[in-house]
PDB file of C-alpha atoms in Angstrom:
ATOM      1  CA  MET A 230    -136.782  -3.898  18.149  1.00 53.00           C
ATOM      2  CA  ALA A 231    -137.020  -0.143  17.943  1.00 88.00           C
ATOM      3  CA  ILE A 232    -137.407   2.279  15.302  1.00 90.00           C
ATOM      4  CA  ILE A 233    -134.651   5.000  15.100  1.00 91.00           C
ATOM      5  CA  VAL A 234    -135.035   8.186  14.209  1.00 91.00           C
ATOM      6  CA  ASN A 235    -132.210   9.806  12.470  1.00 90.00           C
ATOM      7  CA  ILE A 236    -133.342  13.129  11.565  1.00 91.00           C
ATOM      8  CA  ASP A 237    -129.978  14.715  13.215  1.00 90.00           C
ATOM      9  CA  VAL A 238    -127.784  12.540  10.202  1.00 90.00           C
ATOM     10  CA  MET A 239    -129.925  14.077   7.651  1.00 90.00           C
ATOM     11  CA  MET A 240    -129.688  17.854   9.110  1.00 91.00           C
ATOM     12  CA  ALA A 241    -126.323  17.576   9.279  1.00 92.00           C
ATOM     13  CA  LYS A 242    -125.792  16.314   5.749  1.00 91.00           C
ATOM     14  CA  ARG A 243    -127.910  19.204   4.578  1.00 90.00           C
ATOM     15  CA  LYS A 244    -126.626  21.782   6.831  1.00 91.00           C
ATOM     16  CA  ILE A 245    -129.918  22.709   8.326  1.00 91.00           C
ATOM     17  CA  SER A 246    -129.936  24.059  12.026  1.00 91.00           C
ATOM     18  CA  ALA A 247    -133.190  23.012  14.335  1.00 90.00           C
ATOM     19  CA  GLY A 248    -134.961  26.167  13.867  1.00 91.00           C
ATOM     20  CA  GLU A 249    -134.839  26.270  10.373  1.00 92.00           C
ATOM     21  CA  LEU A 250    -136.775  22.486   9.642  1.00 93.00           C
ATOM     22  CA  SER A 251    -138.981  23.390  12.155  1.00 93.00           C
ATOM     23  CA  ASP A 252    -139.770  26.381  10.493  1.00 92.00           C
ATOM     24  CA  LYS A 253    -139.941  24.502   7.173  1.00 91.00           C
ATOM     25  CA  ILE A 254    -141.911  21.522   8.172  1.00 92.00           C
ATOM     26  CA  GLY A 255    -144.381  23.843  10.347  1.00 91.00           C
ATOM     27  CA  ILE A 256    -143.715  22.012  13.898  1.00 91.00           C
ATOM     28  CA  THR A 257    -142.643  23.315  17.179  1.00 92.00           C
ATOM     29  CA  PRO A 258    -138.978  22.814  18.526  1.00 92.00           C
ATOM     30  CA  ALA A 259    -139.825  21.308  21.221  1.00 92.00           C
ATOM     31  CA  ASN A 260    -141.498  18.135  18.833  1.00 91.00           C
ATOM     32  CA  LEU A 261    -138.926  18.062  16.568  1.00 92.00           C
ATOM     33  CA  SER A 262    -136.975  17.514  19.655  1.00 92.00           C
ATOM     34  CA  ILE A 263    -139.112  15.000  20.365  1.00 92.00           C
ATOM     35  CA  LEU A 264    -138.628  13.453  17.204  1.00 91.00           C
ATOM     36  CA  LYS A 265    -134.796  13.822  17.431  1.00 90.00           C
ATOM     37  CA  ASN A 266    -134.067  12.168  20.996  1.00 90.00           C
ATOM     38  CA  ASN A 267    -136.528   9.279  20.237  1.00 89.00           C
ATOM     39  CA  LYS A 268    -138.822   9.824  22.944  1.00 89.00           C
ATOM     40  CA  ALA A 269    -141.904  10.281  19.796  1.00 90.00           C
ATOM     41  CA  LYS A 270    -144.241   7.331  19.851  1.00 89.00           C
ATOM     42  CA  ALA A 271    -145.317   7.921  16.018  1.00 91.00           C
ATOM     43  CA  ILE A 272    -145.499  10.063  13.090  1.00 92.00           C
ATOM     44  CA  ARG A 273    -148.244  11.091  10.781  1.00 93.00           C
ATOM     45  CA  PHE A 274    -147.110  10.868   7.212  1.00 94.00           C
ATOM     46  CA  SER A 275    -147.830  14.541   6.945  1.00 93.00           C
ATOM     47  CA  THR A 276    -144.882  15.130   8.875  1.00 93.00           C
ATOM     48  CA  LEU A 277    -143.070  12.373   7.297  1.00 93.00           C
ATOM     49  CA  GLU A 278    -143.648  13.912   3.754  1.00 94.00           C
ATOM     50  CA  ALA A 279    -143.103  17.593   5.257  1.00 93.00           C
ATOM     51  CA  LEU A 280    -139.928  16.198   6.309  1.00 93.00           C
ATOM     52  CA  CYS A 281    -138.686  13.902   3.321  1.00 94.00           C
ATOM     53  CA  LYS A 282    -139.449  17.369   1.050  1.00 93.00           C
ATOM     54  CA  ALA A 283    -137.065  19.917   3.799  1.00 92.00           C
ATOM     55  CA  LEU A 284    -134.582  17.560   3.573  1.00 92.00           C
ATOM     56  CA  GLU A 285    -134.583  16.161  -0.021  1.00 91.00           C
ATOM     57  CA  CYS A 286    -134.892  12.298   1.499  1.00 92.00           C
ATOM     58  CA  GLN A 287    -136.436   9.490   1.300  1.00 93.00           C
ATOM     59  CA  PRO A 288    -138.536   8.197   4.134  1.00 93.00           C
ATOM     60  CA  ALA A 289    -135.910   5.154   4.425  1.00 93.00           C
ATOM     61  CA  ASP A 290    -132.617   8.051   5.091  1.00 92.00           C
ATOM     62  CA  ILE A 291    -134.997   8.810   8.542  1.00 92.00           C
ATOM     63  CA  LEU A 292    -136.483   5.838   9.932  1.00 92.00           C
ATOM     64  CA  GLU A 293    -134.450   3.264  10.411  1.00 91.00           C
ATOM     65  CA  PHE A 294    -135.546  -0.531  12.027  1.00 92.00           C
ATOM     66  CA  VAL A 295    -132.910  -1.574  14.558  1.00 88.00           C
ATOM     67  CA  ASP A 296    -133.882  -5.107  16.091  1.00 84.00           C
ATOM     68  CA  ASP A 297    -132.514  -5.570  19.766  1.00 74.00           C
TER      69      ASP A 297
ATOM     70  CA  MET B  60    -179.203  28.703  34.694  1.00 57.00           C
ATOM     71  CA  ASP B  61    -176.071  29.650  33.038  1.00 71.00           C
ATOM     72  CA  TRP B  62    -174.569  25.718  34.014  1.00 77.00           C
ATOM     73  CA  ASN B  63    -170.997  24.983  33.340  1.00 81.00           C
ATOM     74  CA  LYS B  64    -168.068  23.025  34.314  1.00 78.00           C
ATOM     75  CA  ASP B  65    -166.747  25.931  36.206  1.00 81.00           C
ATOM     76  CA  LYS B  66    -169.399  25.787  38.305  1.00 87.00           C
ATOM     77  CA  SER B  67    -169.581  22.544  38.645  1.00 90.00           C
ATOM     78  CA  LEU B  68    -166.309  22.279  40.356  1.00 90.00           C
ATOM     79  CA  TRP B  69    -167.294  24.833  42.475  1.00 92.00           C
ATOM     80  CA  LEU B  70    -170.260  23.074  43.704  1.00 93.00           C
ATOM     81  CA  SER B  71    -168.431  19.658  43.905  1.00 94.00           C
ATOM     82  CA  LYS B  72    -165.708  21.441  46.531  1.00 94.00           C
ATOM     83  CA  ILE B  73    -168.848  22.472  47.923  1.00 95.00           C
ATOM     84  CA  CYS B  74    -170.256  19.103  48.694  1.00 95.00           C
ATOM     85  CA  ILE B  75    -166.259  17.766  49.932  1.00 96.00           C
ATOM     86  CA  LYS B  76    -166.786  21.057  52.534  1.00 96.00           C
ATOM     87  CA  LEU B  77    -169.812  20.036  53.799  1.00 97.00           C
ATOM     88  CA  PHE B  78    -168.971  16.605  54.550  1.00 95.00           C
ATOM     89  CA  THR B  79    -165.978  17.237  55.792  1.00 96.00           C
ATOM     90  CA  ILE B  80    -167.714  19.442  58.571  1.00 97.00           C
ATOM     91  CA  THR B  81    -170.474  16.847  58.785  1.00 96.00           C
ATOM     92  CA  MET B  82    -167.641  14.432  59.280  1.00 95.00           C
ATOM     93  CA  ILE B  83    -165.928  16.753  62.047  1.00 96.00           C
ATOM     94  CA  VAL B  84    -169.891  17.575  63.814  1.00 96.00           C
ATOM     95  CA  VAL B  85    -170.193  14.107  64.291  1.00 95.00           C
ATOM     96  CA  ALA B  86    -166.032  13.013  65.547  1.00 94.00           C
ATOM     97  CA  VAL B  87    -166.804  15.661  67.973  1.00 95.00           C
ATOM     98  CA  PHE B  88    -170.685  14.612  68.877  1.00 95.00           C
ATOM     99  CA  ALA B  89    -170.613  10.516  68.708  1.00 94.00           C
ATOM    100  CA  PRO B  90    -170.543  10.070  72.340  1.00 94.00           C
ATOM    101  CA  LYS B  91    -174.261  11.725  71.873  1.00 94.00           C
ATOM    102  CA  ILE B  92    -175.476  10.836  69.349  1.00 92.00           C
ATOM    103  CA  PHE B  93    -174.687   7.291  69.829  1.00 91.00           C
ATOM    104  CA  SER B  94    -175.804   7.294  73.311  1.00 91.00           C
ATOM    105  CA  ALA B  95    -178.964   8.523  71.850  1.00 91.00           C
ATOM    106  CA  LEU B  96    -179.554   6.006  69.856  1.00 87.00           C
ATOM    107  CA  ILE B  97    -178.878   3.103  71.931  1.00 89.00           C
ATOM    108  CA  GLU B  98    -181.219   4.498  75.065  1.00 88.00           C
ATOM    109  CA  ILE B  99    -183.772   4.254  72.154  1.00 86.00           C
ATOM    110  CA  ARG B 100    -183.061   0.828  71.323  1.00 81.00           C
ATOM    111  CA  VAL B 101    -181.394  -0.238  74.433  1.00 76.00           C
ATOM    112  CA  ALA B 102    -182.899  -3.852  74.279  1.00 76.00           C
ATOM    113  CA  TYR B 103    -180.754  -4.531  71.497  1.00 78.00           C
ATOM    114  CA  LEU B 104    -177.790  -2.328  71.474  1.00 80.00           C
ATOM    115  CA  GLY B 105    -177.225  -2.176  75.593  1.00 80.00           C
ATOM    116  CA  GLY B 106    -173.267  -1.574  76.285  1.00 84.00           C
ATOM    117  CA  THR B 107    -172.251  -1.303  72.598  1.00 88.00           C
ATOM    118  CA  LEU B 108    -171.701   2.474  72.383  1.00 92.00           C
ATOM    119  CA  PRO B 109    -167.626   1.445  72.955  1.00 93.00           C
ATOM    120  CA  TYR B 110    -168.362  -0.547  69.673  1.00 94.00           C
ATOM    121  CA  PHE B 111    -169.724   2.845  68.080  1.00 93.00           C
ATOM    122  CA  LEU B 112    -167.250   5.351  68.670  1.00 95.00           C
ATOM    123  CA  ILE B 113    -164.302   2.738  67.855  1.00 95.00           C
ATOM    124  CA  SER B 114    -166.016   2.083  64.130  1.00 95.00           C
ATOM    125  CA  THR B 115    -166.952   5.861  64.126  1.00 95.00           C
ATOM    126  CA  TYR B 116    -163.306   7.171  64.751  1.00 95.00           C
ATOM    127  CA  THR B 117    -161.405   4.439  62.570  1.00 95.00           C
ATOM    128  CA  LEU B 118    -163.804   5.114  59.554  1.00 95.00           C
ATOM    129  CA  CYS B 119    -162.522   9.573  60.206  1.00 95.00           C
ATOM    130  CA  VAL B 120    -159.133   7.974  59.269  1.00 94.00           C
ATOM    131  CA  PRO B 121    -160.047   7.043  55.426  1.00 93.00           C
ATOM    132  CA  ALA B 122    -163.097   9.360  55.048  1.00 95.00           C
ATOM    133  CA  THR B 123    -160.553  12.219  56.163  1.00 95.00           C
ATOM    134  CA  ILE B 124    -157.778  10.966  53.691  1.00 95.00           C
ATOM    135  CA  ALA B 125    -160.545  10.277  50.486  1.00 95.00           C
ATOM    136  CA  LEU B 126    -162.075  14.203  51.077  1.00 96.00           C
ATOM    137  CA  ALA B 127    -158.536  15.274  50.614  1.00 96.00           C
ATOM    138  CA  GLY B 128    -157.848  13.535  47.692  1.00 96.00           C
ATOM    139  CA  LEU B 129    -161.220  14.499  46.196  1.00 96.00           C
ATOM    140  CA  TRP B 130    -159.947  17.761  46.938  1.00 96.00           C
ATOM    141  CA  ARG B 131    -156.627  16.972  45.336  1.00 96.00           C
ATOM    142  CA  LEU B 132    -158.043  15.592  42.132  1.00 95.00           C
ATOM    143  CA  LEU B 133    -160.604  18.253  41.937  1.00 94.00           C
ATOM    144  CA  ASP B 134    -157.629  21.025  42.179  1.00 94.00           C
ATOM    145  CA  ASN B 135    -156.244  19.060  39.014  1.00 95.00           C
ATOM    146  CA  ILE B 136    -158.936  18.918  37.402  1.00 93.00           C
ATOM    147  CA  ASP B 137    -159.312  22.840  38.219  1.00 92.00           C
ATOM    148  CA  LYS B 138    -155.909  23.402  36.517  1.00 93.00           C
ATOM    149  CA  GLY B 139    -156.657  21.525  33.504  1.00 90.00           C
ATOM    150  CA  GLU B 140    -154.431  18.536  34.328  1.00 92.00           C
ATOM    151  CA  VAL B 141    -157.351  15.768  33.887  1.00 92.00           C
ATOM    152  CA  PHE B 142    -155.430  12.494  32.569  1.00 93.00           C
ATOM    153  CA  ILE B 143    -152.616  12.592  34.562  1.00 94.00           C
ATOM    154  CA  GLU B 144    -150.481   9.846  36.700  1.00 95.00           C
ATOM    155  CA  ASN B 145    -151.441  11.542  39.757  1.00 96.00           C
ATOM    156  CA  ASN B 146    -155.074  11.222  39.652  1.00 96.00           C
ATOM    157  CA  VAL B 147    -154.379   7.494  38.094  1.00 97.00           C
ATOM    158  CA  ARG B 148    -153.032   7.297  42.084  1.00 97.00           C
ATOM    159  CA  ILE B 149    -155.966   9.652  44.275  1.00 97.00           C
ATOM    160  CA  LEU B 150    -158.618   7.224  42.571  1.00 97.00           C
ATOM    161  CA  ARG B 151    -156.708   4.031  43.162  1.00 97.00           C
ATOM    162  CA  MET B 152    -156.013   5.557  47.144  1.00 96.00           C
ATOM    163  CA  LEU B 153    -159.671   6.696  47.021  1.00 96.00           C
ATOM    164  CA  SER B 154    -160.598   2.591  45.505  1.00 97.00           C
ATOM    165  CA  TRP B 155    -159.022   1.236  48.390  1.00 97.00           C
ATOM    166  CA  ARG B 156    -159.786   3.632  51.217  1.00 96.00           C
ATOM    167  CA  CYS B 157    -163.473   2.659  50.295  1.00 96.00           C
ATOM    168  CA  ILE B 158    -162.570  -0.690  50.117  1.00 96.00           C
ATOM    169  CA  PHE B 159    -160.842  -0.944  53.976  1.00 96.00           C
ATOM    170  CA  ALA B 160    -163.925   1.743  54.579  1.00 96.00           C
ATOM    171  CA  GLY B 161    -166.466  -1.160  53.682  1.00 96.00           C
ATOM    172  CA  GLY B 162    -163.717  -3.661  55.466  1.00 96.00           C
ATOM    173  CA  ILE B 163    -164.492  -1.577  58.825  1.00 96.00           C
ATOM    174  CA  CYS B 164    -168.256  -1.806  58.454  1.00 96.00           C
ATOM    175  CA  LEU B 165    -168.780  -5.246  57.832  1.00 96.00           C
ATOM    176  CA  ALA B 166    -167.103  -5.474  61.253  1.00 96.00           C
ATOM    177  CA  SER B 167    -168.816  -3.434  62.866  1.00 94.00           C
ATOM    178  CA  ALA B 168    -171.617  -5.595  61.084  1.00 94.00           C
ATOM    179  CA  VAL B 169    -171.699  -7.831  64.228  1.00 93.00           C
ATOM    180  CA  TYR B 170    -173.005  -5.924  67.010  1.00 91.00           C
ATOM    181  CA  TYR B 171    -175.066  -3.760  64.630  1.00 91.00           C
ATOM    182  CA  LEU B 172    -176.455  -5.374  61.980  1.00 92.00           C
ATOM    183  CA  PRO B 173    -177.144  -2.343  59.843  1.00 92.00           C
ATOM    184  CA  PHE B 174    -173.460  -1.354  59.217  1.00 94.00           C
ATOM    185  CA  ILE B 175    -173.504  -4.305  56.610  1.00 96.00           C
ATOM    186  CA  ILE B 176    -176.046  -2.322  54.004  1.00 96.00           C
ATOM    187  CA  ILE B 177    -172.844   0.361  54.675  1.00 95.00           C
ATOM    188  CA  ALA B 178    -170.366  -1.525  53.938  1.00 96.00           C
ATOM    189  CA  ALA B 179    -171.640  -3.267  50.861  1.00 97.00           C
ATOM    190  CA  ALA B 180    -172.287   0.332  49.660  1.00 97.00           C
ATOM    191  CA  ALA B 181    -168.832   1.262  50.578  1.00 96.00           C
ATOM    192  CA  GLY B 182    -167.829  -1.604  49.101  1.00 96.00           C
ATOM    193  CA  PHE B 183    -169.530  -0.980  45.411  1.00 96.00           C
ATOM    194  CA  VAL B 184    -168.424   2.771  45.372  1.00 96.00           C
ATOM    195  CA  GLY B 185    -164.507   1.568  45.844  1.00 96.00           C
ATOM    196  CA  LEU B 186    -165.174  -1.318  42.843  1.00 97.00           C
ATOM    197  CA  LEU B 187    -167.138   1.683  40.760  1.00 97.00           C
ATOM    198  CA  LEU B 188    -163.808   4.066  41.185  1.00 96.00           C
ATOM    199  CA  ARG B 189    -160.900   1.116  40.775  1.00 97.00           C
ATOM    200  CA  ILE B 190    -163.099   0.981  37.308  1.00 97.00           C
ATOM    201  CA  VAL B 191    -162.963   4.806  36.751  1.00 96.00           C
ATOM    202  CA  LYS B 192    -159.202   4.648  37.744  1.00 97.00           C
ATOM    203  CA  ASN B 193    -158.775   1.796  35.101  1.00 97.00           C
ATOM    204  CA  VAL B 194    -160.576   4.206  32.333  1.00 97.00           C
ATOM    205  CA  PHE B 195    -158.330   6.944  33.548  1.00 96.00           C
ATOM    206  CA  ALA B 196    -155.197   4.974  32.646  1.00 96.00           C
ATOM    207  CA  ARG B 197    -155.763   3.968  29.933  1.00 96.00           C
ATOM    208  CA  ALA B 198    -156.567   7.579  28.877  1.00 96.00           C
ATOM    209  CA  VAL B 199    -153.454   8.731  30.429  1.00 95.00           C
ATOM    210  CA  GLU B 200    -151.803   6.024  27.844  1.00 93.00           C
ATOM    211  CA  ILE B 201    -153.886   7.481  25.081  1.00 93.00           C
ATOM    212  CA  LYS B 202    -152.703  11.053  25.878  1.00 92.00           C
ATOM    213  CA  GLN B 203    -149.183  10.042  25.901  1.00 89.00           C
ATOM    214  CA  ASP B 204    -149.123   8.086  22.730  1.00 89.00           C
ATOM    215  CA  ASN B 205    -151.523  11.402  21.348  1.00 90.00           C
ATOM    216  CA  ASP B 206    -148.883  13.970  22.978  1.00 88.00           C
ATOM    217  CA  PHE B 207    -145.958  11.955  21.261  1.00 90.00           C
ATOM    218  CA  THR B 208    -147.017  11.602  18.237  1.00 91.00           C
ATOM    219  CA  ILE B 209    -145.387  14.517  15.829  1.00 89.00           C
TER     220      ILE B 209
END
C-alpha cells in the first residue's frame, strides 16, 4: 500500500524542467528530487497547491494510490 | 555570568576529562588505595585485596568505553547533530555499560557489601539512559518525518 508521486509524468506533459518547477513552487531542487523519487513521507497542502498551480493539474494527477 | 550552550558543552567535556584522569589515577594507585582501606578494616576485609583489584580493573573496561561514548556524544551535539541514529546507538551502549558495571558491583558485594549501593546506582543510571535512548529514538523518527515532509 503506497502513495506514488507522479510529478515527473506531469512535468514531461507540461515540458517543464526540475529547476524551473522548483523555482515556481518555491522549494529547493533537493526537496523536489525527494518528491520525484517517492522518498517523501508527507506533502504539505501548500506544496500540493503550488504544484497543482504550476503544473495546471489536479492533486489526483500528481498523487496515485497503489495497493501492494 | 553569561551562560550558554557552548559553555555547558565545554563544562561537560571538562568533566569527562576529570573523570578519565580520576579513573586512571584510581587504576594506577588501586593496590595502595585498597591496601590502606583493608588495613583500616582488617577484621572484615583481610585477604580481599585481589578481589578489590579484580573488581576495579574489570570496572575500568566499561568505564573507559562509556567515557569514550560520552565524548563522541558531546562531539556530535557540538557539531549540531543531535537527533541522529549514531547518538541513539551511543546512548544504548552507555545504558548497557552502566548495567554491566552494576552487575560487576553486585558480584563484588559478595566480599564487600557497600558495593551493592554502587550496583543499585549504576543500574538506575542504566535505566535512565535507556529511557533517554528511547526518547532519542522517537525524536530521530519525528525528525526524519519532518525532514521528508515537503
